[in-house]
Short mmCIF file of C-alpha atoms in Angstrom, two decimals:
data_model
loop_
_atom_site.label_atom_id
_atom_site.label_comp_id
_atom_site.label_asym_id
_atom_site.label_seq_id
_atom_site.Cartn_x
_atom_site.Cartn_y
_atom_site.Cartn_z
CA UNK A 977 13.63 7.43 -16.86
CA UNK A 978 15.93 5.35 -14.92
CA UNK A 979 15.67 1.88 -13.08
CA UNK A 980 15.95 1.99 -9.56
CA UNK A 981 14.82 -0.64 -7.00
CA UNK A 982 11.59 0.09 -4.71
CA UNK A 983 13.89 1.11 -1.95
CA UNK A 984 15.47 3.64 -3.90
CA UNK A 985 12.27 4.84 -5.80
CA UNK A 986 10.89 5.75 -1.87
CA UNK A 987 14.30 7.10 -1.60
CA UNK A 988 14.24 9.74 -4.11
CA UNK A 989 10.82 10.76 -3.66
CA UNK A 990 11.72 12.12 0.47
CA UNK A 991 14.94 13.51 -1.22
CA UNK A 992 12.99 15.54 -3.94
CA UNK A 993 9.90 16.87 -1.72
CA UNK A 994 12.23 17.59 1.34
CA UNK A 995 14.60 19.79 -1.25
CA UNK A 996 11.34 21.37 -2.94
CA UNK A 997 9.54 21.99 0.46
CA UNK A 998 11.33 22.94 3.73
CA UNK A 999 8.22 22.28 5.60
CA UNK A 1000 8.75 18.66 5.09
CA UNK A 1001 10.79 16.44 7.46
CA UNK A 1002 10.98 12.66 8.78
CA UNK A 1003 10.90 11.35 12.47
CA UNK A 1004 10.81 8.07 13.36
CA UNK A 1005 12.95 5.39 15.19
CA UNK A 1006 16.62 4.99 13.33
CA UNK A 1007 15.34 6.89 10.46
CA UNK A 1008 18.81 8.99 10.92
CA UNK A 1009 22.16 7.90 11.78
CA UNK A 1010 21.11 4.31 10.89
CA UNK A 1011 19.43 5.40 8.07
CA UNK A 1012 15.78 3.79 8.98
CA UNK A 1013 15.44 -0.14 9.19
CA UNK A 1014 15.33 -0.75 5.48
CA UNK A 1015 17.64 2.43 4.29
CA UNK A 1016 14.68 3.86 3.00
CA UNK A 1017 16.02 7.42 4.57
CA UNK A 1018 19.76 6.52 3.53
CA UNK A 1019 22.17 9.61 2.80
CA UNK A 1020 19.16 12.04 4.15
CA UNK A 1021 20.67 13.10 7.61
CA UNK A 1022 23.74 14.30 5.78
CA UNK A 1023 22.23 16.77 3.37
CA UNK A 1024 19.05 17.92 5.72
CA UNK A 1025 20.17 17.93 9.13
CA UNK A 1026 19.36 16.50 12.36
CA UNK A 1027 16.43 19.00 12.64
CA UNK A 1028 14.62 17.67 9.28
CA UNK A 1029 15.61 14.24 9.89
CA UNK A 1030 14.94 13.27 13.44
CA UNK A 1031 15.47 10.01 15.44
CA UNK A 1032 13.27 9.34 18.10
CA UNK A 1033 12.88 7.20 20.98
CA UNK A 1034 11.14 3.66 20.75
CA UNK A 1035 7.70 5.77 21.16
CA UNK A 1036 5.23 5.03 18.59
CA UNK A 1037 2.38 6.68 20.26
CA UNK A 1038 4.91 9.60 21.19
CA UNK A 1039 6.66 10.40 17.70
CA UNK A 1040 3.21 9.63 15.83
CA UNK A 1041 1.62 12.83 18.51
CA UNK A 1042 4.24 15.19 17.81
CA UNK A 1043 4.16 14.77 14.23
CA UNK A 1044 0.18 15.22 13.49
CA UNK A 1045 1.11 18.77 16.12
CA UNK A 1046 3.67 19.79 13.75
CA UNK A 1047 1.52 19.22 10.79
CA UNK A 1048 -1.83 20.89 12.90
CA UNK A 1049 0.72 24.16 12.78
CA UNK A 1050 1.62 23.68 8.74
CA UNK A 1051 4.58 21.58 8.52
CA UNK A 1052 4.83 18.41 6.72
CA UNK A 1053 5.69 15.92 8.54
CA UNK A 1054 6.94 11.92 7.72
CA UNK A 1055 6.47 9.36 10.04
CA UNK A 1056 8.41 6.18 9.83
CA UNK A 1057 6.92 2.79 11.29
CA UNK A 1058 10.31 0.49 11.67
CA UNK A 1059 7.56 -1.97 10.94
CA UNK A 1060 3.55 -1.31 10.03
CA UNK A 1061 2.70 -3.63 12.86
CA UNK A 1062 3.96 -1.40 15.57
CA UNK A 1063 1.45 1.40 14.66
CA UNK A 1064 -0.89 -0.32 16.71
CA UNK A 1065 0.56 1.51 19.35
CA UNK A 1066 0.20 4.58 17.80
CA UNK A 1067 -3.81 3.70 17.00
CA UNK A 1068 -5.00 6.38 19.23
CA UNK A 1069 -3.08 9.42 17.65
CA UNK A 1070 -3.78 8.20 14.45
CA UNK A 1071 -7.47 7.47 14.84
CA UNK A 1072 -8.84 10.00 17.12
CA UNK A 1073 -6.55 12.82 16.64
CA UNK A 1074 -5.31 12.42 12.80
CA UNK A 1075 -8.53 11.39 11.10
CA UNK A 1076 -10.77 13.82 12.69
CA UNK A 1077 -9.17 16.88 13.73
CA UNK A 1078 -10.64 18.12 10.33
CA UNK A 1079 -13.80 17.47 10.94
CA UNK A 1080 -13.89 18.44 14.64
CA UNK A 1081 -12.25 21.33 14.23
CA UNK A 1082 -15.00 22.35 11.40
CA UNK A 1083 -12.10 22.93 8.90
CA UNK A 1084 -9.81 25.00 10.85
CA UNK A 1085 -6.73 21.80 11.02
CA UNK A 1086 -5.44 19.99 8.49
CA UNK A 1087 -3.49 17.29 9.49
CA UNK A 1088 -1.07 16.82 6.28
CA UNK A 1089 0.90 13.95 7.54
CA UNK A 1090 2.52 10.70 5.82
CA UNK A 1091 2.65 7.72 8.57
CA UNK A 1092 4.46 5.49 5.93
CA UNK A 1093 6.88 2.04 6.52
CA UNK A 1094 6.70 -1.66 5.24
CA UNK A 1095 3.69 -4.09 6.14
CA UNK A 1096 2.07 -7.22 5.13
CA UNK A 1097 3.82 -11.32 4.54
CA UNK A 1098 7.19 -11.12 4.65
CA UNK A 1099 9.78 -14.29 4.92
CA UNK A 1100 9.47 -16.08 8.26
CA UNK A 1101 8.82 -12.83 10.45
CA UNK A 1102 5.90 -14.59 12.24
CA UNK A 1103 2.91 -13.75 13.74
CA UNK A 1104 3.67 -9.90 15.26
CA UNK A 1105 5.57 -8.70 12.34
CA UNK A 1106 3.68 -9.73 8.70
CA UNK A 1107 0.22 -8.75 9.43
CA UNK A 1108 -1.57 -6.71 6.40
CA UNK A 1109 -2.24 -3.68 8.55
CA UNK A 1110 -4.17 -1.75 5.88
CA UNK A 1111 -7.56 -3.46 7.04
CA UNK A 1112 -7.07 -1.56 10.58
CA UNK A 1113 -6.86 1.69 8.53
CA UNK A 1114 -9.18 1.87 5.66
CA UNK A 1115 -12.18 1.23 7.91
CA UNK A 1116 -11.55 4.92 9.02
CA UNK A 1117 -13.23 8.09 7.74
CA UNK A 1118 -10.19 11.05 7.52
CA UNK A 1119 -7.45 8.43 6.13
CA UNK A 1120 -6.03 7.99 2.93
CA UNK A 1121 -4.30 4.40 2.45
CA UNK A 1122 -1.70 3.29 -0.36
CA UNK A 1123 -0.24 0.51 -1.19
CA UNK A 1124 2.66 0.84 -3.97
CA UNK A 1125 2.86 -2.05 -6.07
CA UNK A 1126 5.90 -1.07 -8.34
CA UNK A 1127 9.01 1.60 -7.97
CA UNK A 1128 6.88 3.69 -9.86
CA UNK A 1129 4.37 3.92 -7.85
CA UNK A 1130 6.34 3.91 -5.02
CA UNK A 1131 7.58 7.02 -6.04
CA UNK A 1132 4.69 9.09 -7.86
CA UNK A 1133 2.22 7.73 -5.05
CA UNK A 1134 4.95 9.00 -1.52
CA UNK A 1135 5.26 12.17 -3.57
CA UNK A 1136 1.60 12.64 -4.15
CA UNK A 1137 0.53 11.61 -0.52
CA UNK A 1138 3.66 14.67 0.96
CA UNK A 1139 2.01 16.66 -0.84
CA UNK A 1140 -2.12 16.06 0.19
CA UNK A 1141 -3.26 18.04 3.12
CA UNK A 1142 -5.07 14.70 4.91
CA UNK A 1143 -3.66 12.03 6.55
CA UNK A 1144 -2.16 9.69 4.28
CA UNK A 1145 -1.08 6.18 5.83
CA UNK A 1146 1.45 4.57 3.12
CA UNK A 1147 2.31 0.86 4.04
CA UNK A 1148 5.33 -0.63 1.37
CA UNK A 1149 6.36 -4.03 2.19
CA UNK A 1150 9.81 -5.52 3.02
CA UNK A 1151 9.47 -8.22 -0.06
CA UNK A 1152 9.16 -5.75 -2.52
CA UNK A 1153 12.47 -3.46 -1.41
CA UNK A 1154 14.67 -4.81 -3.41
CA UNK A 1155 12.32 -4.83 -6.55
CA UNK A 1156 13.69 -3.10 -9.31
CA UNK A 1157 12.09 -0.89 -12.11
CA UNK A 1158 12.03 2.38 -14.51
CA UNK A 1159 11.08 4.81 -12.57
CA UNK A 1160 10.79 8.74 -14.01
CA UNK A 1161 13.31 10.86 -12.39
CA UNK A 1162 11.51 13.91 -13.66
CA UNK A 1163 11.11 15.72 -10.19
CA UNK A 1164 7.56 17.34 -10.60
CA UNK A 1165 6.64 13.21 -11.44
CA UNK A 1166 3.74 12.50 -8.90
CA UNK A 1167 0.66 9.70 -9.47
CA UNK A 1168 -2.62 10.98 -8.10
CA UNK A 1169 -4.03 8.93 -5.18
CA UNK A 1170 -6.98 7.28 -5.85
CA UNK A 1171 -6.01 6.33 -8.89
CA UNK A 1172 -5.87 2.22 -10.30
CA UNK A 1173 -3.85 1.29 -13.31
CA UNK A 1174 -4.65 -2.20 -15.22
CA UNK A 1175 -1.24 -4.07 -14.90
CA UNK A 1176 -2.24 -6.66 -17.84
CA UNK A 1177 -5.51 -6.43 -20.27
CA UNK A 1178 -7.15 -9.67 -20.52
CA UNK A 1179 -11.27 -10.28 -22.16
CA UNK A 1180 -12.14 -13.48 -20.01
CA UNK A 1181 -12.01 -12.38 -15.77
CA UNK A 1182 -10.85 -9.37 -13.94
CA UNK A 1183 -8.57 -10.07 -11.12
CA UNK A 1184 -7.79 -7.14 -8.31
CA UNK A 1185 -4.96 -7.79 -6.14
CA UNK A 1186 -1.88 -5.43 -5.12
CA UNK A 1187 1.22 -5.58 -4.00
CA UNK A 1188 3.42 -9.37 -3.84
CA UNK A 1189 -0.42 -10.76 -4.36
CA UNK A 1190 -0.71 -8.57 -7.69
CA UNK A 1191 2.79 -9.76 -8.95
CA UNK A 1192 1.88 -13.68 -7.99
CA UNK A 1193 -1.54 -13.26 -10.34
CA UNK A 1194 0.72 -11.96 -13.37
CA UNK A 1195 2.43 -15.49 -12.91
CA UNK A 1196 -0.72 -17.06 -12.82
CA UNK A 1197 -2.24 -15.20 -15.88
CA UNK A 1198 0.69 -15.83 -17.81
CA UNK A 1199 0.34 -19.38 -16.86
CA UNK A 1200 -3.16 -19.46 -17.94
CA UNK A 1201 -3.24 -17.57 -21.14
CA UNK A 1202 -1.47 -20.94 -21.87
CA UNK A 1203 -4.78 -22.78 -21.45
CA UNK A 1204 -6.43 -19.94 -23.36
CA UNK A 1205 -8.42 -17.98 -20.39
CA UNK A 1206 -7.67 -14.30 -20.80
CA UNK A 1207 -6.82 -12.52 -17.50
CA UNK A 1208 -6.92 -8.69 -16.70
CA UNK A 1209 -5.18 -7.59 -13.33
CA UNK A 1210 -6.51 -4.55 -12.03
CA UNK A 1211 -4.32 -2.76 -9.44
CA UNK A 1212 -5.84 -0.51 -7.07
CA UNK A 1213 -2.73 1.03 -5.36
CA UNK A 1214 -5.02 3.73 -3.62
CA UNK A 1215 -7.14 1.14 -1.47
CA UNK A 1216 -8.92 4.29 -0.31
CA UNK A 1217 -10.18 6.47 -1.85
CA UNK A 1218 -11.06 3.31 -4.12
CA UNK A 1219 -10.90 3.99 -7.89
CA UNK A 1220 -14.06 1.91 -8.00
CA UNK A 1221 -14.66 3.16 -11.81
CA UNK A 1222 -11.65 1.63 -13.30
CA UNK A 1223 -12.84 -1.84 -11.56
CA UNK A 1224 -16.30 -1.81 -12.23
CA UNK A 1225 -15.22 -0.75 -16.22
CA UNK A 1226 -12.88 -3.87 -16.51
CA UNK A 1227 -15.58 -6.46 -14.55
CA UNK A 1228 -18.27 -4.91 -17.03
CA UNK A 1229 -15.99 -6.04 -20.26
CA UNK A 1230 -15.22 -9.25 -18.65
CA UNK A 1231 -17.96 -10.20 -16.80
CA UNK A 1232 -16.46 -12.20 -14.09
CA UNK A 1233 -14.23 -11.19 -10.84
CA UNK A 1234 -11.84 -12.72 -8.58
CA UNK A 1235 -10.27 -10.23 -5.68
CA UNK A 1236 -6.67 -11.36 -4.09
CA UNK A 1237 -5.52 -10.09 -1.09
CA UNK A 1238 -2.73 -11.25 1.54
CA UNK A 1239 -4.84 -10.54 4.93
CA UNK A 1240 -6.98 -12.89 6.61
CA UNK A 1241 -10.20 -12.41 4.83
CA UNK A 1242 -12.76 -11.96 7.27
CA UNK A 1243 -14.31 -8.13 7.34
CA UNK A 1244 -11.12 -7.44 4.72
CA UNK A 1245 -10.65 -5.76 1.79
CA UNK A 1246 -11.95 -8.31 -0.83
CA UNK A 1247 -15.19 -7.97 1.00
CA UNK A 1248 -15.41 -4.56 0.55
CA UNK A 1249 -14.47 -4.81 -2.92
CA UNK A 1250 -16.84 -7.97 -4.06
CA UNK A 1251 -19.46 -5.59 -2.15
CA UNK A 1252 -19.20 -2.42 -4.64
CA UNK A 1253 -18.87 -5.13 -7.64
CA UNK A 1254 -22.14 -6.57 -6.60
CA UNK A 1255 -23.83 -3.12 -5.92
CA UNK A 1256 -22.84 -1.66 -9.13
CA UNK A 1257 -22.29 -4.12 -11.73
CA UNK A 1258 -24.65 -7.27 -10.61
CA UNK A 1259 -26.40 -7.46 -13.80
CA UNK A 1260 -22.67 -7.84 -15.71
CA UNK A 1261 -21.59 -10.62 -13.55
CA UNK A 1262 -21.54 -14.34 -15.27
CA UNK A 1263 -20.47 -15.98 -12.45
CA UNK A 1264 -20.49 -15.07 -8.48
CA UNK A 1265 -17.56 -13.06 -7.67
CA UNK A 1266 -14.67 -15.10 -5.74
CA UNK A 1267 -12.38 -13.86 -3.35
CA UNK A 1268 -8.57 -15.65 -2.27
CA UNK A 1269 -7.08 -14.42 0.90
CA UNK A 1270 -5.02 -15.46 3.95
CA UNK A 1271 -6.26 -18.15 6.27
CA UNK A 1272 -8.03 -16.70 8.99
CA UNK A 1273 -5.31 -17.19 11.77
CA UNK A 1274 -1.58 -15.64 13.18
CA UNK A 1275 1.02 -15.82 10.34
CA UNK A 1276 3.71 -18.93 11.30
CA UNK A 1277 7.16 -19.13 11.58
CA UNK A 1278 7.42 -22.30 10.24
CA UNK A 1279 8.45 -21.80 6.43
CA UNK A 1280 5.89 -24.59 5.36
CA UNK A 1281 3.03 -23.08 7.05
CA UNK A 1282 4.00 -19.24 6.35
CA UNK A 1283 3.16 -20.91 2.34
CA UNK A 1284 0.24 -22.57 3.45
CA UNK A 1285 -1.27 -19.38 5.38
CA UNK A 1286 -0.38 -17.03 2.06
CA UNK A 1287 -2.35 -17.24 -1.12
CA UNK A 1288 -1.16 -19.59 -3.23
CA UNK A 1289 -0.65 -19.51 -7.17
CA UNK A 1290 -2.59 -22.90 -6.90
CA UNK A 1291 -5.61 -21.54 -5.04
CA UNK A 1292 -5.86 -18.24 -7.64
CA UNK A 1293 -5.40 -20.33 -10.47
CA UNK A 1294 -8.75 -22.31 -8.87
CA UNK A 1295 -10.33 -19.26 -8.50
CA UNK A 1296 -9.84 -18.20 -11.58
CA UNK A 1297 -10.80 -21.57 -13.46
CA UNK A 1298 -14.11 -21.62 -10.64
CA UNK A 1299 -15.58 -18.58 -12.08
CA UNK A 1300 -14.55 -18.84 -16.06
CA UNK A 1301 -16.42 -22.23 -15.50
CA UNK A 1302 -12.93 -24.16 -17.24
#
């Protein structure tokens, strides 16, 4: 076990699969010589090559195409978004030709590909740049979507998600690079996707959130345990497929729910979840099931109302309080 930062974590997991499988490889914009946007592909040019770590032209659409073709013919292929927001442009490849080649092929393509890079709130990035780009993705039958809440994860999830024959879409964020903790250094160390871990046990209300959301309700549930109410934070990491089990289990021993999540709310992923709560564990609920998100409108510039458009340890801690009726 060793502690390394998120960046790192990310890091080690290319370096490991790339050295264990030569059909892996990254392409992407700067991923090479400048060692990608963030340095998550630092030192990797100079031990694989310029043909297993490739820098393309400023071509999302373009780079995103030639990697699901290289993975339609059995290579592995890693896609680096300088930022999550620019695979908009790349919507197309990603949508009609990685998520169901699969199925219109009737089996005959995989598409094992990794489209992976930061997304969500960042500091003062603005409106084009910190937009929680999961909700564009999980909507889609044929994807797989992570979102690595720890080094750990970071680590065991990548390697896990190299290694699946679907399309895996992996979004980090840019807050969380410099994060540091023990991460196993064991090589054959993976995390199955679809998998949620409970981050803190708690007997009073179940809280989901993940990523900078899930480390802001630890402050809050610390703060609270203060005041005696009991929190247990429930991290999904895979937000598809959903590890609805280990959520419905923890809502049914507390009885009440409050979902967090850092995009704008509407049609987002604390709907889906409060959805599957209510289908499945109605009868355990004491109180309606809350949900704290984003204001519905373009992240601002402006550092006071970047704060005011994010979730707030204020408006959880009201959540919270709302549904434990204290």
């Amino acid at each position: 076990m060793g502690v390394m930062t998120y960046r790192e974590a990310l890091n080690l997991a290319l370096r490991e699969e790339m050295r264990r499988d030569p059909r892996v490889f990254i392409l992407g914009e700067e991923v090479g010589v400048y060692e990608g946007a963030y340095k998550v592909t630092q030192g990797l040019l100079p031990e694989f090559g310029e043909k297993r770590v490739i820098d393309t032209p400023i071509c999302e659409s373009g780079f995103t195409g030639v990697g699901i073709g290289a993975a339609m013919l059995g290579l592995r292929p890693v896609v680096e978004m300088m930022t999550f927001n620019f695979a908009i442009l790349a919507l197309d490849q990603i949508v009609n030709t990685a998520a169901k080649l699969c199925y219109m092929s009737g089996g005959q393509y995989n598409v094992p590909i990794v489209i992976r890079g930061p997304g969500g709130p960042a500091h003062q990035l603005a409106a084009q740049h910190s937009q929680s780009m999961e909700s564009y993705f999980y909507h889609v039958p044929g994807l797989k979507v992570v979102r690595p809440s720890t080094p750990r994860d970071a680590k065991g999830l990548l390697k896990s998600a190299i290694r699946d024959d679907n399309p895996v879409i992996f979004i980090e964020a840019e807050t969380l690079y410099g994060l540091k903790g023990d991460v196993p250094e064991d090589p054959e160390f993976t995390i199955p996707l679809g998998v949620a871990e409970v981050r803190r046990e708690g007997t009073d209300v179940t809280v989901i959130a993940y990523m900078g959301m899930m480390y802001r309700s630890l402050e809050v549930a610390e703060e609270l345990e203060r005041d005696g109410i009991s929190v247990e934070i429930v991290d999904p990491r895979t937000l598809r497929p959903m590890d609805i089990d280990t959520i419905i289990g923890s809502v049914r021993k507390t009885h009440r729910a409050v979902v967090v999540e850092a995009g704008a709310g509407f049609a987002g992923m604390g709907s889906e979840i409060v959805a599957f709560i209510t289908e499945h564990a109605f009868d355990d609920l004491d109180a309606s099931v809350e949900r704290v998100t984003g204001a519905n409108a373009p992240m601002p510039y402006a550092r006071n109302l970047e704060q005011l458009k994010t979730p707030s340890k204020e408006k959880i801690k009201a959540a919270i309080r709302k549904v434990c009726y204290a």
